[in-house]
PDB file of C-alpha atoms in Angstrom:
ATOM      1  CA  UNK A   1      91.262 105.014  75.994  1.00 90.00           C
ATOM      2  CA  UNK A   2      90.415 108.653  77.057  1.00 90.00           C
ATOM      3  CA  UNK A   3      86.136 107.400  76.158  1.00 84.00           C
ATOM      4  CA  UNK A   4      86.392 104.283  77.758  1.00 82.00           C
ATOM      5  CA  UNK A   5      87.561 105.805  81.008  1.00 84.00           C
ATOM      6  CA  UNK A   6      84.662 108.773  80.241  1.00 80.00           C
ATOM      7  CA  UNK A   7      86.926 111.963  79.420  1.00 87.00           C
ATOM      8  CA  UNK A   8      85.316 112.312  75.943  1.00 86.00           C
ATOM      9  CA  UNK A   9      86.341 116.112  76.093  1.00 90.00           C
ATOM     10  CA  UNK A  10      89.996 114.869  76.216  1.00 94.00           C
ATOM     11  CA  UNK A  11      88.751 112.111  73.671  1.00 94.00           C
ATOM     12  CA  UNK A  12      87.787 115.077  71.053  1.00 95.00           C
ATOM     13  CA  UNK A  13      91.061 116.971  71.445  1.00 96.00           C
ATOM     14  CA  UNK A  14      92.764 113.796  70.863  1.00 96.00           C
ATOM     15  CA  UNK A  15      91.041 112.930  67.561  1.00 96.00           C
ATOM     16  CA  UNK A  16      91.134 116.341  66.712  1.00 95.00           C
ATOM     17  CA  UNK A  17      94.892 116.606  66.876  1.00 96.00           C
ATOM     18  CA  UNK A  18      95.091 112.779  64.659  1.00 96.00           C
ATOM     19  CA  UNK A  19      93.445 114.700  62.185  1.00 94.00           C
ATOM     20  CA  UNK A  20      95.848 117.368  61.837  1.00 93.00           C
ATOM     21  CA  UNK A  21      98.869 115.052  61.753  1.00 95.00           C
ATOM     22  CA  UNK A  22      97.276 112.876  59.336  1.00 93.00           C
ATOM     23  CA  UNK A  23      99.062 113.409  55.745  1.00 88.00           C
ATOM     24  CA  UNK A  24      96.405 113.371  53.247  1.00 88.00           C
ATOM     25  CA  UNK A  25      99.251 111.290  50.911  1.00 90.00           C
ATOM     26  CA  UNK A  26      99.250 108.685  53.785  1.00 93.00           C
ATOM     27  CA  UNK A  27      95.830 107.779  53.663  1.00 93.00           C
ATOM     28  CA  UNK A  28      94.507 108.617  50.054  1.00 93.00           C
ATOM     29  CA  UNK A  29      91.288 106.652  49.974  1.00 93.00           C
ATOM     30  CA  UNK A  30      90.666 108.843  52.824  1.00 93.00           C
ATOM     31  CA  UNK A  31      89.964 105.762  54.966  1.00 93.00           C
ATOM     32  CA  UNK A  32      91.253 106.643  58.380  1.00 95.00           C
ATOM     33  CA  UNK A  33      90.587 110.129  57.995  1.00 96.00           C
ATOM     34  CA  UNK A  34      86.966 108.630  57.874  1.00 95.00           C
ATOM     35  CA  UNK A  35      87.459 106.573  60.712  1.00 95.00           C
ATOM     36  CA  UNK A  36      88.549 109.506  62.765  1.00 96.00           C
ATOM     37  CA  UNK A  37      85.849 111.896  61.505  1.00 97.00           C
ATOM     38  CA  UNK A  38      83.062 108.802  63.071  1.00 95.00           C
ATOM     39  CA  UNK A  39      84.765 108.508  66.234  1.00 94.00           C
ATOM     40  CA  UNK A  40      85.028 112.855  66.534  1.00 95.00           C
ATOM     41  CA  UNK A  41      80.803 112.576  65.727  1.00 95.00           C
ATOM     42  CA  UNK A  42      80.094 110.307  67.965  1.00 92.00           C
ATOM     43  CA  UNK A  43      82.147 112.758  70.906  1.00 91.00           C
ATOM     44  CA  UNK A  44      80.296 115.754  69.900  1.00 93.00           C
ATOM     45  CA  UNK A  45      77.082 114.272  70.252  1.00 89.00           C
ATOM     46  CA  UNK A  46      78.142 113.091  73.571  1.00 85.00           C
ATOM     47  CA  UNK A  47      79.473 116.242  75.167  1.00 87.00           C
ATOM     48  CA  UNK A  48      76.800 118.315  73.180  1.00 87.00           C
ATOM     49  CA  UNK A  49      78.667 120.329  70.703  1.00 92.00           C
ATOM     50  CA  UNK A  50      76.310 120.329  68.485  1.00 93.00           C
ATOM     51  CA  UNK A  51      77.494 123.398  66.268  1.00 94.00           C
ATOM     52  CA  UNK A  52      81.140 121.600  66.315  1.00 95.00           C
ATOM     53  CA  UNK A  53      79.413 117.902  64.921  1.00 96.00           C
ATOM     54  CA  UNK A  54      78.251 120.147  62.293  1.00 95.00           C
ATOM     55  CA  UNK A  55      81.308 121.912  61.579  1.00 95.00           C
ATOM     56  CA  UNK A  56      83.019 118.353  61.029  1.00 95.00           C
ATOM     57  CA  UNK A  57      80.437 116.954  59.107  1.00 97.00           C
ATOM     58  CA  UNK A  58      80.793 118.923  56.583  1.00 96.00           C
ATOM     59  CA  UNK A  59      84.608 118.509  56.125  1.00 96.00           C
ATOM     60  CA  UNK A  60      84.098 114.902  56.327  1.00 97.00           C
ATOM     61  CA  UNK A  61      81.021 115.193  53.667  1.00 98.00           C
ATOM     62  CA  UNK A  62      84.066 117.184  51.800  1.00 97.00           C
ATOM     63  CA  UNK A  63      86.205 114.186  52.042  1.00 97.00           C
ATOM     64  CA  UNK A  64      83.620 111.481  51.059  1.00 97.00           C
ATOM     65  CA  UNK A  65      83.127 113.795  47.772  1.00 96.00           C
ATOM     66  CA  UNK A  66      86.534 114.027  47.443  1.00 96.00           C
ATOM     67  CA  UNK A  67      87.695 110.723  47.610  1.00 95.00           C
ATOM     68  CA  UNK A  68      84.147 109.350  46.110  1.00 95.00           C
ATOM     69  CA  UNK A  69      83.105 107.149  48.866  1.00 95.00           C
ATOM     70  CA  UNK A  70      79.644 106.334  49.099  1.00 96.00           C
ATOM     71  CA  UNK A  71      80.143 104.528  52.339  1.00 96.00           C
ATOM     72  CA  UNK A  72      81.831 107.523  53.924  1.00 96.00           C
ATOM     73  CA  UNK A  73      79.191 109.286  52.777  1.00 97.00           C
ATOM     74  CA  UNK A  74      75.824 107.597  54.094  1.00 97.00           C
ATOM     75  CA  UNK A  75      78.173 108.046  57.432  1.00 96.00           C
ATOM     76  CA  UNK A  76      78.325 111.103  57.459  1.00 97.00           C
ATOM     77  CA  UNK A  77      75.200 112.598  56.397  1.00 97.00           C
ATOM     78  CA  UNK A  78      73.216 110.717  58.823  1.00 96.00           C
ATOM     79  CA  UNK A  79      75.506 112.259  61.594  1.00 96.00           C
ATOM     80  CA  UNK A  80      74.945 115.396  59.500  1.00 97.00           C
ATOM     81  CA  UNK A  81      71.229 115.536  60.016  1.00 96.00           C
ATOM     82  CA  UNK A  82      71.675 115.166  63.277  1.00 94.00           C
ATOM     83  CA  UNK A  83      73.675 118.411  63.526  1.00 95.00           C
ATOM     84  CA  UNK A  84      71.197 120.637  62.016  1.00 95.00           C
ATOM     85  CA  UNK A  85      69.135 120.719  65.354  1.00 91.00           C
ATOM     86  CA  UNK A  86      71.402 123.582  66.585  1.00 89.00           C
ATOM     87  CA  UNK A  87      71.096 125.692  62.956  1.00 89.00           C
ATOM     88  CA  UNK A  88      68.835 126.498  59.968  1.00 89.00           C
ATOM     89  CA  UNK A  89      70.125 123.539  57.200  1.00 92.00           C
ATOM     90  CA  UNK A  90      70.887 125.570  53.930  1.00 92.00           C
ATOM     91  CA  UNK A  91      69.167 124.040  50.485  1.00 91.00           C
ATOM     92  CA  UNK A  92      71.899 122.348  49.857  1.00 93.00           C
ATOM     93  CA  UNK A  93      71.516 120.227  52.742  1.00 95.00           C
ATOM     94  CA  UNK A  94      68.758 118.772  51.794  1.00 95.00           C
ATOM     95  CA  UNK A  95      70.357 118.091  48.431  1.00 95.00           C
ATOM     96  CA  UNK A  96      72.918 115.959  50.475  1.00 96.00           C
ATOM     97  CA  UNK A  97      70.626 114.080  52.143  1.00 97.00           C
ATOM     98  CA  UNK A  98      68.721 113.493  48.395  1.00 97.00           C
ATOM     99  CA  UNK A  99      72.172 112.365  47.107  1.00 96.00           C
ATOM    100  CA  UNK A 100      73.102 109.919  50.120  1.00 97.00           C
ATOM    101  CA  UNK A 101      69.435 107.728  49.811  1.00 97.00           C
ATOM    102  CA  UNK A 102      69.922 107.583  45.916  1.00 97.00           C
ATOM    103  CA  UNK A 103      72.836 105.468  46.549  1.00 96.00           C
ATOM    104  CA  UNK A 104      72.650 102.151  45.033  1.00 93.00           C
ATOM    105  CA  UNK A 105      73.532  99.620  47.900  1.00 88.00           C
ATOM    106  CA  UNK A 106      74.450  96.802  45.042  1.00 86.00           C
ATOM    107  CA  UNK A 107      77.049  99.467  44.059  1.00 88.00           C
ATOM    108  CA  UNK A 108      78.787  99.931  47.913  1.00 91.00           C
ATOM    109  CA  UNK A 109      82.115  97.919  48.169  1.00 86.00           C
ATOM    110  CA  UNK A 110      82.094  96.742  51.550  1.00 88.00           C
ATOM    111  CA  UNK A 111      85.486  94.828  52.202  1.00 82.00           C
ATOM    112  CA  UNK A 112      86.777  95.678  55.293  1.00 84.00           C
ATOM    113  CA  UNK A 113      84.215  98.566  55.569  1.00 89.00           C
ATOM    114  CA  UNK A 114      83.116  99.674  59.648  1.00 91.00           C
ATOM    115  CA  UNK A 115      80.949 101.252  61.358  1.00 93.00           C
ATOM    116  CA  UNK A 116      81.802 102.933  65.016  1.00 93.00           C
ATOM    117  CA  UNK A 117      78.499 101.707  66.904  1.00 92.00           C
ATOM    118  CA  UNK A 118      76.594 104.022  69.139  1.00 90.00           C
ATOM    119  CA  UNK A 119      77.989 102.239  71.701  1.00 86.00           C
ATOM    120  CA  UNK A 120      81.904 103.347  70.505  1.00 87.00           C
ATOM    121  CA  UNK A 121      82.700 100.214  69.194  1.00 89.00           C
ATOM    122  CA  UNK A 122      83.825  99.100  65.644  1.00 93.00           C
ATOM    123  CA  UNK A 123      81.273  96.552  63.998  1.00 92.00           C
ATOM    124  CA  UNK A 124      81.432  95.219  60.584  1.00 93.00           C
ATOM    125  CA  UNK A 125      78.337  96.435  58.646  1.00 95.00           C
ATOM    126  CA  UNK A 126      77.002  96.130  55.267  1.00 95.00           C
ATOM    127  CA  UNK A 127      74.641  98.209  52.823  1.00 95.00           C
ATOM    128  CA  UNK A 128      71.181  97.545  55.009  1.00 96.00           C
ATOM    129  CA  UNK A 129      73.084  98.502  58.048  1.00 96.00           C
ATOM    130  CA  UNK A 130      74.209 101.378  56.711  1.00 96.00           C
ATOM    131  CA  UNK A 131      70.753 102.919  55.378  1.00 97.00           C
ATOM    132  CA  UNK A 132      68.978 101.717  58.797  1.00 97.00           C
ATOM    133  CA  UNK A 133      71.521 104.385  60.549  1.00 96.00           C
ATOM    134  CA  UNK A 134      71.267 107.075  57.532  1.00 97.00           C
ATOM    135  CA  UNK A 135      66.760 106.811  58.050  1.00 97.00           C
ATOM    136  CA  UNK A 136      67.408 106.697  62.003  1.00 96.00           C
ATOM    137  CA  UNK A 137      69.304 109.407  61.708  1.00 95.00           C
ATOM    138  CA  UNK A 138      66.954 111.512  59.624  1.00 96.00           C
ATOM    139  CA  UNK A 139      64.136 110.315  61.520  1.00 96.00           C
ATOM    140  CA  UNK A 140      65.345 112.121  64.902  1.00 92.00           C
ATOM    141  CA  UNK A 141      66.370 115.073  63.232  1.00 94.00           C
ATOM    142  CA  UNK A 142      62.868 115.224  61.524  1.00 95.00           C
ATOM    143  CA  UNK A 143      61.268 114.745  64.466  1.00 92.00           C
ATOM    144  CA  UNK A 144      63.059 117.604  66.070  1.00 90.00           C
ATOM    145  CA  UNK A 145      61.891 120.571  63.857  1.00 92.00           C
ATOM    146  CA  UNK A 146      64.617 119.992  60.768  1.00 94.00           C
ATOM    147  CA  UNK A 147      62.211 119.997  57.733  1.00 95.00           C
ATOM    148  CA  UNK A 148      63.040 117.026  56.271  1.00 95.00           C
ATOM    149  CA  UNK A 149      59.866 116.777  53.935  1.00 94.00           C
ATOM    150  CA  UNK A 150      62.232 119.598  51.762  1.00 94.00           C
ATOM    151  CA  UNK A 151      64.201 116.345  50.566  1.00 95.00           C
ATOM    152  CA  UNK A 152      61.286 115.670  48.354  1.00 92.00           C
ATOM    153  CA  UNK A 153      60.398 112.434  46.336  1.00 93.00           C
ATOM    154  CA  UNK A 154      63.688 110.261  47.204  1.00 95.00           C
ATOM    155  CA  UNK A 155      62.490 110.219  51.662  1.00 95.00           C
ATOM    156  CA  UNK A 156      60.789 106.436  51.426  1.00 95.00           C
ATOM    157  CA  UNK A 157      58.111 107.696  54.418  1.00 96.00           C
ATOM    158  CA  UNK A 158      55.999 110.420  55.647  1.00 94.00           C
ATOM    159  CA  UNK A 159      56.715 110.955  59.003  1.00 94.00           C
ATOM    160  CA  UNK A 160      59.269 110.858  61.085  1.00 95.00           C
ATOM    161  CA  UNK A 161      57.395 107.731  62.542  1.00 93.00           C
ATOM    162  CA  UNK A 162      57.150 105.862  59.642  1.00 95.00           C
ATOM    163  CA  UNK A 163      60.392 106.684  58.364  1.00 96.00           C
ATOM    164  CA  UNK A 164      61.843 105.656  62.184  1.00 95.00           C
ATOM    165  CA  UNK A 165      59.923 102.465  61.551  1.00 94.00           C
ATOM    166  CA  UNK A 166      61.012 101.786  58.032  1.00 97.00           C
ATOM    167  CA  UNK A 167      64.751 102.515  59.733  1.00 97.00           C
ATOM    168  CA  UNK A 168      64.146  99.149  62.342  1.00 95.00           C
ATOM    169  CA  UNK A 169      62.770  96.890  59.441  1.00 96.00           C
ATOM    170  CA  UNK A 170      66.157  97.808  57.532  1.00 96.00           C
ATOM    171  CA  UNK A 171      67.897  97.239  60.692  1.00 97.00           C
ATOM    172  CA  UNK A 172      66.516  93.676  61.270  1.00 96.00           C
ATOM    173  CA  UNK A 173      67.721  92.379  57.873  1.00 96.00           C
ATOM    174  CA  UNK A 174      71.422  93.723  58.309  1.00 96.00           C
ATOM    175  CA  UNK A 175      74.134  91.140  59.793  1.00 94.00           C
ATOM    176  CA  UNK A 176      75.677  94.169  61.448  1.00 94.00           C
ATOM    177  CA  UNK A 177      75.576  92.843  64.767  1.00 91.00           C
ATOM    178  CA  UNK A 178      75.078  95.789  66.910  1.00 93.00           C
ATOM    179  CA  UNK A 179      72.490  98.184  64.262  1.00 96.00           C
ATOM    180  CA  UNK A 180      69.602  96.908  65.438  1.00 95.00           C
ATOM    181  CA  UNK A 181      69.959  98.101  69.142  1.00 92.00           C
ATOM    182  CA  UNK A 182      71.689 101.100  67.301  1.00 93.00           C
ATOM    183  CA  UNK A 183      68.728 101.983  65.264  1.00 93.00           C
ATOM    184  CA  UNK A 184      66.588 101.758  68.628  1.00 91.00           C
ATOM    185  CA  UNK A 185      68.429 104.198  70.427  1.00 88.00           C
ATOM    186  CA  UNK A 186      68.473 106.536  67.299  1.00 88.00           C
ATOM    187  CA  UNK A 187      64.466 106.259  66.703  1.00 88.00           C
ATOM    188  CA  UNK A 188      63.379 106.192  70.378  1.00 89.00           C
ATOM    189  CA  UNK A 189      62.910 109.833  70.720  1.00 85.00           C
ATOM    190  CA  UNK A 190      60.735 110.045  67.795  1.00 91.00           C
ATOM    191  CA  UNK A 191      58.110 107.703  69.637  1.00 89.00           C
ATOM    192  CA  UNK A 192      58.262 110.993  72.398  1.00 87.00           C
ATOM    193  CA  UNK A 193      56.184 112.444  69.656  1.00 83.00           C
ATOM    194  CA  UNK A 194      53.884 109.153  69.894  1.00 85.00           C
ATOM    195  CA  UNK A 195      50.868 108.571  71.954  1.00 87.00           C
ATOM    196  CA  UNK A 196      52.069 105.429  73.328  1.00 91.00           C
ATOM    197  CA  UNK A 197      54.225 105.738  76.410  1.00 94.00           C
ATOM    198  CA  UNK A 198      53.867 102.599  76.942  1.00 94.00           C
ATOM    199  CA  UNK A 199      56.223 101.537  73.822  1.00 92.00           C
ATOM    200  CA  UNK A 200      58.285 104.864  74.616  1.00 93.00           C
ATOM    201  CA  UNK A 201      59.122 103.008  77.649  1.00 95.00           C
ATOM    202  CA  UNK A 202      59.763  99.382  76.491  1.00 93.00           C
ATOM    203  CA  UNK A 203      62.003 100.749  73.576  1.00 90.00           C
ATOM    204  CA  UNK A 204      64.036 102.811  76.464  1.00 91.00           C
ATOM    205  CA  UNK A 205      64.558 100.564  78.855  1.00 90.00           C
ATOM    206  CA  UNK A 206      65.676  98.254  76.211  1.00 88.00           C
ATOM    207  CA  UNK A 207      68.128 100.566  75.106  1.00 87.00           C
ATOM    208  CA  UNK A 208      69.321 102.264  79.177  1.00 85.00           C
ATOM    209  CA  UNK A 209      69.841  98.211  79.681  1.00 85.00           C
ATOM    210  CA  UNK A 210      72.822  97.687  77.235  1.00 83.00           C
ATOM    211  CA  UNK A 211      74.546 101.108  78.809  1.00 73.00           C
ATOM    212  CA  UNK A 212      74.474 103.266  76.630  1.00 74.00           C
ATOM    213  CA  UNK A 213      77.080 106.127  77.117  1.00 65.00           C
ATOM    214  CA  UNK A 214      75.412 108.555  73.993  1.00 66.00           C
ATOM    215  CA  UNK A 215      73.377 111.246  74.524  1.00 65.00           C
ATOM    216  CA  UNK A 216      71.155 109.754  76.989  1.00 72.00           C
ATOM    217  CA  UNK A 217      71.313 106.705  75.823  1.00 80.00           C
ATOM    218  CA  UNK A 218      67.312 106.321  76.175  1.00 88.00           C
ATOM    219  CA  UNK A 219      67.656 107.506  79.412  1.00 89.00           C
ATOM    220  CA  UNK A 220      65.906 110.786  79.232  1.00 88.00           C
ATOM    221  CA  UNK A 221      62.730 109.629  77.070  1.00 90.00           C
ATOM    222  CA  UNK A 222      62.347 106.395  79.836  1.00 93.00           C
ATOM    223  CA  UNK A 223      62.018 109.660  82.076  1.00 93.00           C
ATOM    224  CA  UNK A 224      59.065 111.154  80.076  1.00 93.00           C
ATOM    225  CA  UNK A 225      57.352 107.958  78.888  1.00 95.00           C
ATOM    226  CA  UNK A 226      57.455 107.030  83.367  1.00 96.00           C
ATOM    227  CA  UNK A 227      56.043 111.058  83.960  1.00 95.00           C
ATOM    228  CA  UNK A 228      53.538 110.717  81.223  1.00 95.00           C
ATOM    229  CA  UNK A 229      52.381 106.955  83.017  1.00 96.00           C
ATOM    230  CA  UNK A 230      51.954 108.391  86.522  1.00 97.00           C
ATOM    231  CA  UNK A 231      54.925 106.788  87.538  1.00 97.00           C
ATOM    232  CA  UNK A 232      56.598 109.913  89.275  1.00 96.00           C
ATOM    233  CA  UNK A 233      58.242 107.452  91.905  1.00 97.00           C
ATOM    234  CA  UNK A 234      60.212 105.606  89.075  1.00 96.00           C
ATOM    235  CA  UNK A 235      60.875 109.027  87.506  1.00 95.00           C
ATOM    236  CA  UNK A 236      62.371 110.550  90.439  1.00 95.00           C
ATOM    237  CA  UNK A 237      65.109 107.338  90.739  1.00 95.00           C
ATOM    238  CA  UNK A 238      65.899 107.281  87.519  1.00 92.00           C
ATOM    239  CA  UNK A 239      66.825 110.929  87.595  1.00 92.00           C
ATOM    240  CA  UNK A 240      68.979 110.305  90.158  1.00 93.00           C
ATOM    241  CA  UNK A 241      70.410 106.965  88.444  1.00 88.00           C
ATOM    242  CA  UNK A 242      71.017 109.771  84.904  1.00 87.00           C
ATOM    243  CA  UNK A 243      72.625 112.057  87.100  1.00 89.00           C
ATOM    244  CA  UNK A 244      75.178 109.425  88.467  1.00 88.00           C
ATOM    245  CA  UNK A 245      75.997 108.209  85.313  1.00 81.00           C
ATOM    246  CA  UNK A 246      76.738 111.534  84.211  1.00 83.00           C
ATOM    247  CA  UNK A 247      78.840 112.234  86.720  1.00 84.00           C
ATOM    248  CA  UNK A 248      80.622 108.957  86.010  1.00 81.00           C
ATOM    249  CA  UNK A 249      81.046 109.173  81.936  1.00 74.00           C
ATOM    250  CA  UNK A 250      81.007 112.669  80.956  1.00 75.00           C
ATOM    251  CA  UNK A 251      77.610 112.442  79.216  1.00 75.00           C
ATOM    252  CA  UNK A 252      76.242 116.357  78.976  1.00 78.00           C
ATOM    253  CA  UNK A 253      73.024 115.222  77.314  1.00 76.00           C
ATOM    254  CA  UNK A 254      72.350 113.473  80.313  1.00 79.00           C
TER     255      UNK A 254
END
C-alpha cells in the first residue's frame, strides 16, 4: 500500500521490518523471504540507495545458496549487477554472475514461481523470462562502467548492445506477460550509448507511456535522445512533466 500511494521510503522500512519478523523455520524454502528481498530491490532502486540494494543482494544471493534456488538466484543477481554502479564488484562477483547464466533453464521448477515486475506488480514468469531480466540487467550495468567482459566465456554477447539486444529476443519468446516492456525499460539506457536517438526515443516513450514509477522509468533518456534531436522545446516540458511526477511518487532517480 505504502508504493502504490508513492511513500516507497516508508515502503522499505516496512519490508525491512517483514524481514526481521520472518522465522527462517516458517518459510524454509526461503520463498517469501525471496519475495520480500524483490519487492526491498525494486525500493532501493527507486529511492536511489544504491549501496543499500547492494547490501541486500547479497543476503538474498546468501539465501538462494542456502536454500539452493536457482530461481531466487537469477533474481537476484540481475538486481545484483545493478548495484555495483555505486562500488568496485570484488572477483567473486563476477563468479556469481558466471554461476547464474550457467543455469540450465530445463532444470528451473517453475510452479507457482513470480516475478515482481518493474512496474511493482507480481507476474507469473518462466525460464526465458527470467534470463531476459538477468541479460537486461547485466546489460545496464555493463553499460555503466561495471566490467562485465571479467565474466569471461559464459556472457552470450560482446557489448552491452548486443547483449541488451539478445535480452529483448529472450524477452519476446517468454509468456511472462509484462517482461517484454520490462526488458525495454531495463535496456533503454544502454541505447544512450548508441548513435541513434532516434530509437533512444521510440524505446522511451514506449516505456514513459505505461507509467513507469522506477528509476526514471525512461523518462530521463527520452530527455537526452529529445536534446541530442534539437528538440530543446520538448525537452524543457518533459522536464517539467519528470519533475511532477517526482513530486507525486517519490521517484529520486527522477
Amino acid at each position: 500500500q505504502a508504493l502504490d500511494r508513492g511513500a516507497p521510503e516508508q515502503a522499505v522500512e516496512l519490508f525491512e521490518r517483514a524481514l526481521d519478523l520472518l522465522p527462517e523455520d516458517a518459510d524454509p524454502e526461503g520463498r517469501r523471504r525471496g519475495e520480500l528481498y524483490t519487492q526491498l530491490a525494486h525500493c532501493y532502486w527507486i529511492v536511489a540507495d544504491i549501496p543499500r540494494l547492494g547490501d541486500i543482494c547479497r543476503r538474498w544471493l546468501a539465501l538462494a545458496r542456502a536454500v539452493g534456488d536457482d530461481v531466487m538466484l537469477l533474481l537476484a543477481a540481475g538486481w545484483f549487477s545493478v548495484s555495483l554502479i555505486s562500488r568496485a564488484p570484488e572477483p567473486s562477483d563476477f563468479a556469481t554472475f558466471a554461476d547464474a547464466l550457467r543455469v540450465d533453464p530445463s532444470n528451473l521448477d517453475m510452479n507457482d514461481r513470480r516475478r515482481f515486475s518493474l512496474r511493482g506488480q507480481w507476474c507469473e514468469t518462466d525460464a526465458a523470462g527470467l534470463r531476459a531480466m538477468l541479460l537486461a540487467g547485466f546489460s545496464f550495468s555493463w553499460s555503466l562502467g561495471v566490467p562485465f567482459e571479467l565474466v569471461g566465456d559464459d556472457l552470450p554477447a560482446g557489448t552491452p548492445l548486443a547483449l541488451a539486444d539478445e535480452a529483448r529476443r529472450l524477452a519476446q519468446q517468454s509468456n511472462d506477460a509484462e517482461v517484454e516492456d520490462d526488458a525495454r525499460l531495463a535496456c533503454v539506457n544502454v541505447l544512450t550509448a548508441s548513435p541513434d536517438a532516434a530509437r533512444l526515443l521510440d524505446d522511451s516513450q514506449r516505456s514513459t507511456r505505461l507509467a513507469y514509477r522506477l528509476g526514471g522509468g525512461g523518462w530521463i533518456q527520452a530527455g537526452i535522445a529529445l536534446g541530442r534531436l534539437g528538440r530543446l522545446d520538448e525537452m524543457r516540458a518533459l522536464t517539467e512533466e519528470m519533475l511532477t511526477a517526482a513530486d507525486n511518487n517519490g521517484d529520486r532517480q527522477l
